[in-house]
Coordinates of C-alpha atoms and ligand atoms in Angstrom, one line a residue:
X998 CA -16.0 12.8 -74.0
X999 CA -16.4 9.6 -76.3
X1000 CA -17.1 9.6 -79.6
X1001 CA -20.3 8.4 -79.1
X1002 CA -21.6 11.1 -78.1
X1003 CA -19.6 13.8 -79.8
X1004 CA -20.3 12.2 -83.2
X1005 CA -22.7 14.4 -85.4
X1006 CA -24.5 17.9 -86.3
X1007 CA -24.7 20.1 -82.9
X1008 CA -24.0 17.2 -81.2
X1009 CA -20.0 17.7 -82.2
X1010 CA -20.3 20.4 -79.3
X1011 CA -19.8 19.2 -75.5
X1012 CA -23.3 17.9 -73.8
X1013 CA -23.6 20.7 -71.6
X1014 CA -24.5 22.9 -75.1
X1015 CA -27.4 20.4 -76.3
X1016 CA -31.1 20.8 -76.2
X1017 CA -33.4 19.0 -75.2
X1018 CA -34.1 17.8 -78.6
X1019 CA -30.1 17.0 -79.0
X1020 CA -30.1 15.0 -75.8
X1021 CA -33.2 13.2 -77.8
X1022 CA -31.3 12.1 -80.3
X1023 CA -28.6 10.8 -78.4
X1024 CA -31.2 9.0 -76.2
X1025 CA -32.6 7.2 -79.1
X1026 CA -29.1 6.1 -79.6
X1027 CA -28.3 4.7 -76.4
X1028 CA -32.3 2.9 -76.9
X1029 CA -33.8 5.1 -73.8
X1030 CA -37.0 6.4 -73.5
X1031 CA -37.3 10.0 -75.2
X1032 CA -38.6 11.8 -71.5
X1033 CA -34.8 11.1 -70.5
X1034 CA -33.8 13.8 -72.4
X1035 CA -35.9 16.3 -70.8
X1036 CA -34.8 15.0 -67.5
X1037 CA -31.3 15.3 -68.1
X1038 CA -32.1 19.0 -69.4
X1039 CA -33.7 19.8 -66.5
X1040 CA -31.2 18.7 -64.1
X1041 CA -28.5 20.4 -65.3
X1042 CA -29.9 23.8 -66.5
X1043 CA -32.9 24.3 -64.4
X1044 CA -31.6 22.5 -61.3
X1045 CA -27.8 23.4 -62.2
X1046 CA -26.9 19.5 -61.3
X1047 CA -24.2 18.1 -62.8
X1048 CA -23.0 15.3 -60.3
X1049 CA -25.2 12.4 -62.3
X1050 CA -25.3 11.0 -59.0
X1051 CA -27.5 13.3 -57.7
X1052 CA -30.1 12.8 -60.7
X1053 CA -32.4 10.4 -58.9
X1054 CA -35.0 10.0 -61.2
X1055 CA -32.7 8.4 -63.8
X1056 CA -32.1 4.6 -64.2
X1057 CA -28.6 3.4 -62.6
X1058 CA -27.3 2.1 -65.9
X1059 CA -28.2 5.6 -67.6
X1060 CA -26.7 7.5 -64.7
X1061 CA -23.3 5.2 -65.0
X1062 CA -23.3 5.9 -68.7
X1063 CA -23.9 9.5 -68.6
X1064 CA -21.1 9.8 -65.9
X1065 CA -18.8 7.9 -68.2
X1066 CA -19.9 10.3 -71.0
X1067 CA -18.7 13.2 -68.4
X1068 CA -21.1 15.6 -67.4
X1069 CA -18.6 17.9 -65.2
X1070 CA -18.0 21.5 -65.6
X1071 CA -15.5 22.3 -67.8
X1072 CA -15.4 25.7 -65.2
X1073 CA -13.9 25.8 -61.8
X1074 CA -13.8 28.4 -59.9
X1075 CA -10.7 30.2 -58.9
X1076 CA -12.1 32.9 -56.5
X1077 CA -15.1 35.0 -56.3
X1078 CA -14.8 38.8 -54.8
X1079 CA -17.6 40.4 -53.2
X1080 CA -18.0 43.8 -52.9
X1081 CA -19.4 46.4 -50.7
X1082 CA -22.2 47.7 -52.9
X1083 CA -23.2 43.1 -53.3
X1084 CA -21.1 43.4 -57.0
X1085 CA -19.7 39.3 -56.9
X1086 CA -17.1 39.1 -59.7
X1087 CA -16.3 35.1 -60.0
X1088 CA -12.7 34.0 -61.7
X1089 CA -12.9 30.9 -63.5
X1090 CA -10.2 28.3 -65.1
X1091 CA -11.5 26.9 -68.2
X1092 CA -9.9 23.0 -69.1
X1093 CA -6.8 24.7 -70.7
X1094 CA -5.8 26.5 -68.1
X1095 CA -7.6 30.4 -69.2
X1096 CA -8.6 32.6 -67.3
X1097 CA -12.3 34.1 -67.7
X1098 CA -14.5 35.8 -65.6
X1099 CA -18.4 36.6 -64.7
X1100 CA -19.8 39.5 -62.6
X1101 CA -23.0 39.1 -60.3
X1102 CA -24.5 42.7 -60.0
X1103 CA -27.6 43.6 -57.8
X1104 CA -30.4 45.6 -59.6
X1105 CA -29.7 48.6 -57.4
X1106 CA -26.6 49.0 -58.2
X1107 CA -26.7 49.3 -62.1
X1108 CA -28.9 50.7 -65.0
X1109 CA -31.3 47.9 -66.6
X1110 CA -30.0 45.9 -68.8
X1111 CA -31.5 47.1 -72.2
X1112 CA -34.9 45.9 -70.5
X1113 CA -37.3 48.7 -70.4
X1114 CA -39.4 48.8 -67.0
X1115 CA -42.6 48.9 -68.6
X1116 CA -41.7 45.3 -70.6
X1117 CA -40.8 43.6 -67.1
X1118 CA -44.3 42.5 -66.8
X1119 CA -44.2 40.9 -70.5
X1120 CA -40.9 39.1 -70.1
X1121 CA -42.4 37.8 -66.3
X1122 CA -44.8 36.5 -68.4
X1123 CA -42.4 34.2 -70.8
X1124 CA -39.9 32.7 -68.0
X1125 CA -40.8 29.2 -67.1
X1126 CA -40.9 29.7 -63.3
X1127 CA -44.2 31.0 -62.9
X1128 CA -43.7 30.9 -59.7
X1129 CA -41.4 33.4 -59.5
X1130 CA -42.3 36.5 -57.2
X1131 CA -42.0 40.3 -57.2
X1132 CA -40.0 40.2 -53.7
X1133 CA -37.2 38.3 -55.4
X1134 CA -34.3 40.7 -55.7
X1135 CA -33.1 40.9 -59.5
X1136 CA -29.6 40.7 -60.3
X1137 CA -27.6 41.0 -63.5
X1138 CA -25.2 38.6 -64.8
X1139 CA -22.6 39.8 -67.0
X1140 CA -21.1 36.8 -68.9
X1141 CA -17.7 36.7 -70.8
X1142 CA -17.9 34.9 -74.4
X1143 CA -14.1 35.0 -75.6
X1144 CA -10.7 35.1 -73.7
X1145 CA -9.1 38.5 -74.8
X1146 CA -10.2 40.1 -78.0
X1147 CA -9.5 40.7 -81.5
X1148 CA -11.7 43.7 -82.2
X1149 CA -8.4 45.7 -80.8
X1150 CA -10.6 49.1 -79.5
X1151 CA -7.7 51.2 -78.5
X1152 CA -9.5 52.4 -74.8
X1153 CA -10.4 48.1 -73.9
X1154 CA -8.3 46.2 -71.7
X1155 CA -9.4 43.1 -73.4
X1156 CA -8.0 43.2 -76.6
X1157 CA -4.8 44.5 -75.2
X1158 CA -3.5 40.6 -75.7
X1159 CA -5.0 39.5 -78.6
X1160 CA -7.9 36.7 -78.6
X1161 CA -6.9 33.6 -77.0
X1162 CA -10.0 31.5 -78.1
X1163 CA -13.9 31.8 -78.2
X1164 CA -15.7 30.2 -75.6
X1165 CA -17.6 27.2 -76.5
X1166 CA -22.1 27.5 -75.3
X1167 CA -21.1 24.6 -72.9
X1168 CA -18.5 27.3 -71.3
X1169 CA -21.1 30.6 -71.4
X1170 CA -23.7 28.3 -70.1
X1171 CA -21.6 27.0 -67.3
X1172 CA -20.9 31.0 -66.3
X1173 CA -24.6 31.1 -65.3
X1174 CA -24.9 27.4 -64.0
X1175 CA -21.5 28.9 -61.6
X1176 CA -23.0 32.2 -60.7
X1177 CA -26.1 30.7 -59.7
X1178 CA -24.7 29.0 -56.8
X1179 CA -23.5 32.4 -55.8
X1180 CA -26.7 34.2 -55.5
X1181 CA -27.8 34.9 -51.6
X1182 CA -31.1 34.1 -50.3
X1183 CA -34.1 35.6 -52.2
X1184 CA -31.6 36.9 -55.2
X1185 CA -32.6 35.8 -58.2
X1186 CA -30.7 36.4 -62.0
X1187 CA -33.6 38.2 -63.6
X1188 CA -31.2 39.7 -67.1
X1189 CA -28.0 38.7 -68.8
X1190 CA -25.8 41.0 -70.1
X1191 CA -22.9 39.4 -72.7
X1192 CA -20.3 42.2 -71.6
X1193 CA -17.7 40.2 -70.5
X1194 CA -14.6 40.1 -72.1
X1195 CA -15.2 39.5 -75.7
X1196 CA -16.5 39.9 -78.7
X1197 CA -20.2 38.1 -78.5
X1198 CA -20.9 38.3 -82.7
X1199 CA -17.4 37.4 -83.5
X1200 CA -18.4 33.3 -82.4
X1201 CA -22.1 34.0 -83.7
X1202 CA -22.6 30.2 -83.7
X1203 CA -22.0 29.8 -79.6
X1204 CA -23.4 32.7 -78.4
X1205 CA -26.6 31.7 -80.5
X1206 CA -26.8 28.3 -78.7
X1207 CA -26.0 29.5 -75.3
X1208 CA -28.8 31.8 -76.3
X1209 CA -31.2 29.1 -76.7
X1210 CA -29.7 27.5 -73.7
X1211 CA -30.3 30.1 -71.5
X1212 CA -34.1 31.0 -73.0
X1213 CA -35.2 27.4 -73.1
X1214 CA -38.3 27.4 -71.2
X1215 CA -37.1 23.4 -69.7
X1216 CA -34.3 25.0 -68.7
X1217 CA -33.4 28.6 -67.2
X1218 CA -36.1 29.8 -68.8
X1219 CA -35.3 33.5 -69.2
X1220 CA -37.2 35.5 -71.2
X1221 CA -35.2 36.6 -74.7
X1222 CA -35.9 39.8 -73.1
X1223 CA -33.7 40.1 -70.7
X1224 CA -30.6 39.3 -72.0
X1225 CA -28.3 41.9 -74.1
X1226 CA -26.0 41.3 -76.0
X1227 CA -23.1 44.1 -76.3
X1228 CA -21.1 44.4 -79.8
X1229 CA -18.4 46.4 -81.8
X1230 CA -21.1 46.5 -84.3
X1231 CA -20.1 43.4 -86.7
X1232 CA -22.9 43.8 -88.9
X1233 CA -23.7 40.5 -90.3
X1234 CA -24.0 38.9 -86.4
X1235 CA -26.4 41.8 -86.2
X1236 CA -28.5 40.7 -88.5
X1237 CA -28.1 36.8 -88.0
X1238 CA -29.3 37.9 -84.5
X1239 CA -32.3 39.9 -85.4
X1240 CA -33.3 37.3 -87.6
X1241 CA -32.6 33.9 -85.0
X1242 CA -34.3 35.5 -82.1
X1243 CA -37.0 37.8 -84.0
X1244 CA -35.1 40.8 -82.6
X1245 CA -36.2 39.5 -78.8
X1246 CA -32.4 40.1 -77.6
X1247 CA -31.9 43.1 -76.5
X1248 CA -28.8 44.8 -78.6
X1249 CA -26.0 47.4 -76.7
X1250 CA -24.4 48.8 -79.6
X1251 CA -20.5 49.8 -79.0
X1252 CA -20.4 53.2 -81.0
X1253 CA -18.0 55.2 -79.0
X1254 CA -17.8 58.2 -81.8
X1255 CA -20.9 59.9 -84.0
X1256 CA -18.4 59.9 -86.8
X1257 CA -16.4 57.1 -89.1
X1258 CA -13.0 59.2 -88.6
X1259 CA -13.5 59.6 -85.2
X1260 CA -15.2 56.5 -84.9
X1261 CA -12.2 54.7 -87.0
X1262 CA -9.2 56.3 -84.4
X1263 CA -10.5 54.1 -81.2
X1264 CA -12.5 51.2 -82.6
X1265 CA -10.1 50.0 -85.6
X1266 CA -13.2 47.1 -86.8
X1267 CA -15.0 50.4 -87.7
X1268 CA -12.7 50.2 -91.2
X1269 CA -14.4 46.5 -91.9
X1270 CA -18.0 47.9 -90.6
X1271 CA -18.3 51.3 -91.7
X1272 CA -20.3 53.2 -89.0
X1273 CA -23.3 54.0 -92.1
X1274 CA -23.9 50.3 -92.5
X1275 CA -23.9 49.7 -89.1
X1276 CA -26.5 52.4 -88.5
X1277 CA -28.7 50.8 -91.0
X1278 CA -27.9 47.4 -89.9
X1279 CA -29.6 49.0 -86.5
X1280 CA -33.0 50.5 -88.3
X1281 CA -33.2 46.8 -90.2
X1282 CA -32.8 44.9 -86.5
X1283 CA -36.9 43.5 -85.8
X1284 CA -37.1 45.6 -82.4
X1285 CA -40.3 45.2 -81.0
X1286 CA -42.1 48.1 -80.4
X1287 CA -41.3 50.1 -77.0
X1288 CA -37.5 48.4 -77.1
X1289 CA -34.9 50.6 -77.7
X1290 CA -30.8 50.0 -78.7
X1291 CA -28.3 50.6 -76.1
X1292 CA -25.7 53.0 -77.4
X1293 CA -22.0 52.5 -75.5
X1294 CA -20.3 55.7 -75.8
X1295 CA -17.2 55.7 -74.4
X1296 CA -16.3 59.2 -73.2
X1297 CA -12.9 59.8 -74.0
X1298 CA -11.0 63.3 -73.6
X1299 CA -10.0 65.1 -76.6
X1300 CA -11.2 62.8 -78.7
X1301 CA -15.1 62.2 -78.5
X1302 CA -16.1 64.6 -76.0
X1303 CA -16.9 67.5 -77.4
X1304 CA -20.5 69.0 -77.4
X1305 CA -20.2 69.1 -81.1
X1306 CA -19.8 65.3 -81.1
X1307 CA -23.2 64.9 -78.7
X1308 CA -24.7 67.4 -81.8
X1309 CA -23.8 65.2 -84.5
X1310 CA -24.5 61.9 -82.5
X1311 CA -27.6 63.3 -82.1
X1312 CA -28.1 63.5 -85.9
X1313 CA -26.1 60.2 -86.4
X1314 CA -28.9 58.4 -84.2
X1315 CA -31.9 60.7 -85.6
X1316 CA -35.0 57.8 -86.0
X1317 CA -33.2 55.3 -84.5
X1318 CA -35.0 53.8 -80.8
X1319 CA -31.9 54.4 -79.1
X1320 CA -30.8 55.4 -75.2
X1321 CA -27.3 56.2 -74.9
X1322 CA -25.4 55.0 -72.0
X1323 CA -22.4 57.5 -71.7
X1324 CA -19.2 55.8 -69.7
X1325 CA -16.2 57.8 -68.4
X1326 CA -13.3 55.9 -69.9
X1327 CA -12.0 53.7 -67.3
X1328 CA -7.8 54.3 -67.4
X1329 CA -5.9 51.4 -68.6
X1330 CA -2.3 50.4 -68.6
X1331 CA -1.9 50.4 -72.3
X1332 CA -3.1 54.1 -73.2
X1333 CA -2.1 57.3 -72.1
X1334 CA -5.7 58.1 -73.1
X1335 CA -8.1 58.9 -70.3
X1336 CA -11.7 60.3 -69.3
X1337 CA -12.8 63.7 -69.7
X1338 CA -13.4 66.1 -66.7
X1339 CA -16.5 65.8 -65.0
X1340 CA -17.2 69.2 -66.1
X1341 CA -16.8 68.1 -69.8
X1342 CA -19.1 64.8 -69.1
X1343 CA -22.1 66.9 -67.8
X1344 CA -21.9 68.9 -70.8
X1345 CA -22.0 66.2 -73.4
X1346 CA -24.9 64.7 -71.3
X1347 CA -26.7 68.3 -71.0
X1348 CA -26.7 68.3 -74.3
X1349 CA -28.2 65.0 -75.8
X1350 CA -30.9 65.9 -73.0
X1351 CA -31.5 69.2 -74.7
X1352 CA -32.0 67.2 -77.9
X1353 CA -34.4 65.2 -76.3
X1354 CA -31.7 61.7 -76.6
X1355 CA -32.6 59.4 -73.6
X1356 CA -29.3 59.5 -71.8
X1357 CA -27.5 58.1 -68.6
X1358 CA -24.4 58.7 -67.1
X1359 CA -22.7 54.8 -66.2
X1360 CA -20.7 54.8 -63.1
X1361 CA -18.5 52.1 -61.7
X1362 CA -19.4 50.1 -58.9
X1363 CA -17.5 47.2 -57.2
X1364 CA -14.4 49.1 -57.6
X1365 CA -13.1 47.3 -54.3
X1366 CA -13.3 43.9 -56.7
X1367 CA -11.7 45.6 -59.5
X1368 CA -15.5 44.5 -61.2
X1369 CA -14.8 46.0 -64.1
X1370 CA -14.9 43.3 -66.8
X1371 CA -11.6 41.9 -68.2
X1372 CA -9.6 42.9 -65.3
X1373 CA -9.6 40.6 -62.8
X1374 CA -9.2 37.7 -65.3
X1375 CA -6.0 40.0 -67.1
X1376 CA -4.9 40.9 -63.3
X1377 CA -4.2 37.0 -63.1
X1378 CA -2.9 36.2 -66.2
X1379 CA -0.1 38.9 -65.8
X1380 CA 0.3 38.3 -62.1
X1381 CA 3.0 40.2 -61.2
X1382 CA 1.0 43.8 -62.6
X1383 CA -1.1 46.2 -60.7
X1384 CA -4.7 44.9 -61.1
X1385 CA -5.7 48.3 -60.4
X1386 CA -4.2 49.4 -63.3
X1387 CA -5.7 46.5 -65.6
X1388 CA -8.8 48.4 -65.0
X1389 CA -11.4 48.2 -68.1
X1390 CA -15.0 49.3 -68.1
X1391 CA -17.7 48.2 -65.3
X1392 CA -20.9 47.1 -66.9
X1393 CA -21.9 48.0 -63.3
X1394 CA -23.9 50.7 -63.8
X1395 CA -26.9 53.3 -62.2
X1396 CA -29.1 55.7 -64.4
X1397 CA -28.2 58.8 -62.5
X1398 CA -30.5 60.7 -64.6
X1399 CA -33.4 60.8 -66.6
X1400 CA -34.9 62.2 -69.7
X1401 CA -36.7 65.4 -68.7
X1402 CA -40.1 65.5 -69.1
Ligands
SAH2510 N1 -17.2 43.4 -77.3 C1 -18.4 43.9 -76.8 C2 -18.4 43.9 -75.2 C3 -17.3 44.8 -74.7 S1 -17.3 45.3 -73.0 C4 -18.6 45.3 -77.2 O1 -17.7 45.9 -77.9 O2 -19.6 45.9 -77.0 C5 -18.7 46.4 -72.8 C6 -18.4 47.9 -73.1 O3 -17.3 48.4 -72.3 C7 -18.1 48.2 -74.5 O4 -19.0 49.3 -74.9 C8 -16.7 48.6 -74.5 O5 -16.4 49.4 -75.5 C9 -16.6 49.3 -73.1 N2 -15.3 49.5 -72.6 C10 -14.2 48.7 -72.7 N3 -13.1 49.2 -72.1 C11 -13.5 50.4 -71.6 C12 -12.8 51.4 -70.8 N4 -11.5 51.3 -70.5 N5 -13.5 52.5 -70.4 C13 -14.8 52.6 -70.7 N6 -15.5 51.7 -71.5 C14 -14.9 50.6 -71.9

């Protein structure tokens, strides 16, 4: 990429992170018309071309220009694994050689994606493609935004190593751009979920533009709505979020304990962002009304499980919009820690539904593609180790049950 183009303010980032109103400025600089900018836009997020070649209503000197400018990937796609169930989990090589990796995940086979049903017809009514129709079959994208981790929760695969890097918007846009081609016939990605590997508020400044990337209505066009991002809990991202996106984005909260001891033992950041702040961070977030907070608990045995843990949860959550998604720990290689008995599961569950907290139960799907996010990209970077044993959580999920009543 020349300098050129890199030269100043967002623009420093590669072109596949501009907007429309950065591909604008750079227009003006090479003295094109302003409606170039749009086109380019168009073509690669909406039409997910990136071959300049193929963008035919642009002027030949533009096209050579932009292809001199380099418009490529900066994914490529190492293998994709499809499962039984339709779960797609795609491994991608970033331009230094990491490893990263996005999961395609039919609607039937997982809970929603913090987008309550009765808001579908709201968030229809914000994407760009009109057009689109009720028979299309919704999937869920699950999108990485670091390689590794540095939030070090004792019970993830992903932090196991260490954070690498964060991924630049160019790179989290390019996982949709990617997944898209992977979609079959009448499929469409309806939410995005940033549970990948990673920490999404740790690089607020990328996932905000590959936020407005994905939401711009030129563009993909998906409603704010429908995408979710998933966090530790860093509690200034919170709020930057909230405040950028008028809390529109749908927030999965990581909280794994009802308790800062507890909480402290298996998610160390929990020392930096004391679980009280958090909690309030969460009743400041703008939710609109009939939105709730996705609360991650991890259910691990002997340590969270207890019913007296759902009790105080309860009372840790008490005002707080919330639906708590309870998830079996998922054995990996570096803990001897491991899910509770079924038995104990169903308890903690009966329990939050006897206190009236909207509660499902997430199960694992595309276990035959190890889709659990973080595995399949760890699997590859220690090749000679058991993927099965790299296993970390599936954001592949299914309500299994309901709130009574
Ligand atoms: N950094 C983000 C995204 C992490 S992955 C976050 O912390 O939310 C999405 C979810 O999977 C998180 O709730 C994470 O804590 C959970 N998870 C990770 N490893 C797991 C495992 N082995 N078993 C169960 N859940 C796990």
């Amino acid at each position: 990429m020349s300098q050129a183009v890199r030269r100043s303010g967002s623009r420093d980032r590669h072109p596949l992170a501009w907007l429309p109103e950065e591909w604008r400025e750079c227009m003006t600089q090479w003295g094109e018309p302003g409606f170039r900018a749009q086109q380019i836009f168009q073509w690669v997020h909406r039409h997910g071309v990136l071959d300049v070649e193929q963008m035919t209503n642009l002027s030949r000197p533009l096209r050579a220009r932009l292809r001199e400018h380099g418009l490529e990937s900066p994914l490529q796609e190492e293998s994709l694994r499809r499962s039984s169930d339709g779960t797609r989990k795609l491994l991608v090589r970033l331009q230094d050689g990491l490893a990263i990796e996005c999961v395609l995940i039919p609607r039937a086979n997982l809970e929603e994606g913090g987008v309550e049903e009765d808001e579908d017809e709201d968030a229809d009514a914000e994407e760009a493609d009109s057009g689109a129709q009720r028979s299309e079959q919704p999937v869920t994208l699950c999108i990485s935004t670091q390689v590794g981790c540095a939030m070090g929760c004792v019970f993830c695969a992903s932090g196991q190593a260490g954070l690498k890097r964060g991924l630049g918007a160019h790179e989290v846009v390019s996982q949709f751009i990617l997944a898209r081609r992977h979609l079959d016939a009448g499929e469409r990605i309806k939410n995005i979920v940033f549970m990948g590997m990673g920490e999404p508020l740790h690089h607020y400044a990328e996932t905000a533009q590959s936020i407005r990337l994905l939401t711009h209505p030129l563009g993909i066009g998906l409603s704010p709505r429908r995408i979710t991002v998933s966090t530790v809990g860093l509690i200034s991202g919170i709020h930057k979020l909230g405040e950028d996106f008028a809390g529109k984005i749908g927030l999965a909260i990581s909280l794994h304990a009802p308790d800062g001891a507890t909480r402290s033992r298996i998610v160390p950041m929990n020392e930096s962002q004391p679980l009280a702040e958090l909690i309030a961070a969460l009743r400041r977030y703008p939710l609109p009304k009939r939105r709730r907070i996705t609360i991650e608990y991890t259910l691990i045995d002997g340590v969270n499980d207890q019913v007296a843990h759902a009790r105080q949860l309860v009372e840790t959550l008490r005002g707080l919009p919330v639906k708590v998604n309870l998830i079996p720990m998922n054995p990996i290689q570096a803990s001897q820690l491991h899910a509770p008995k079924p038995e104990a599961v169903e308890a903690f569950r009966r329990e939050l539904l006897l206190l009236r907290v909207s509660c499902s139960v997430r199960q694992t799907r595309g276990d035959d593609v190890d889709a659990a996010c973080g595995q399949l990209a760890l699997g590859s970077a220690r090749r000679l180790q058991h993927a099965a044993s790299e296993v970390e959580e599936a954001n592949v999920s299914e309500d299994l049950d309901r709130q009574p009543g």
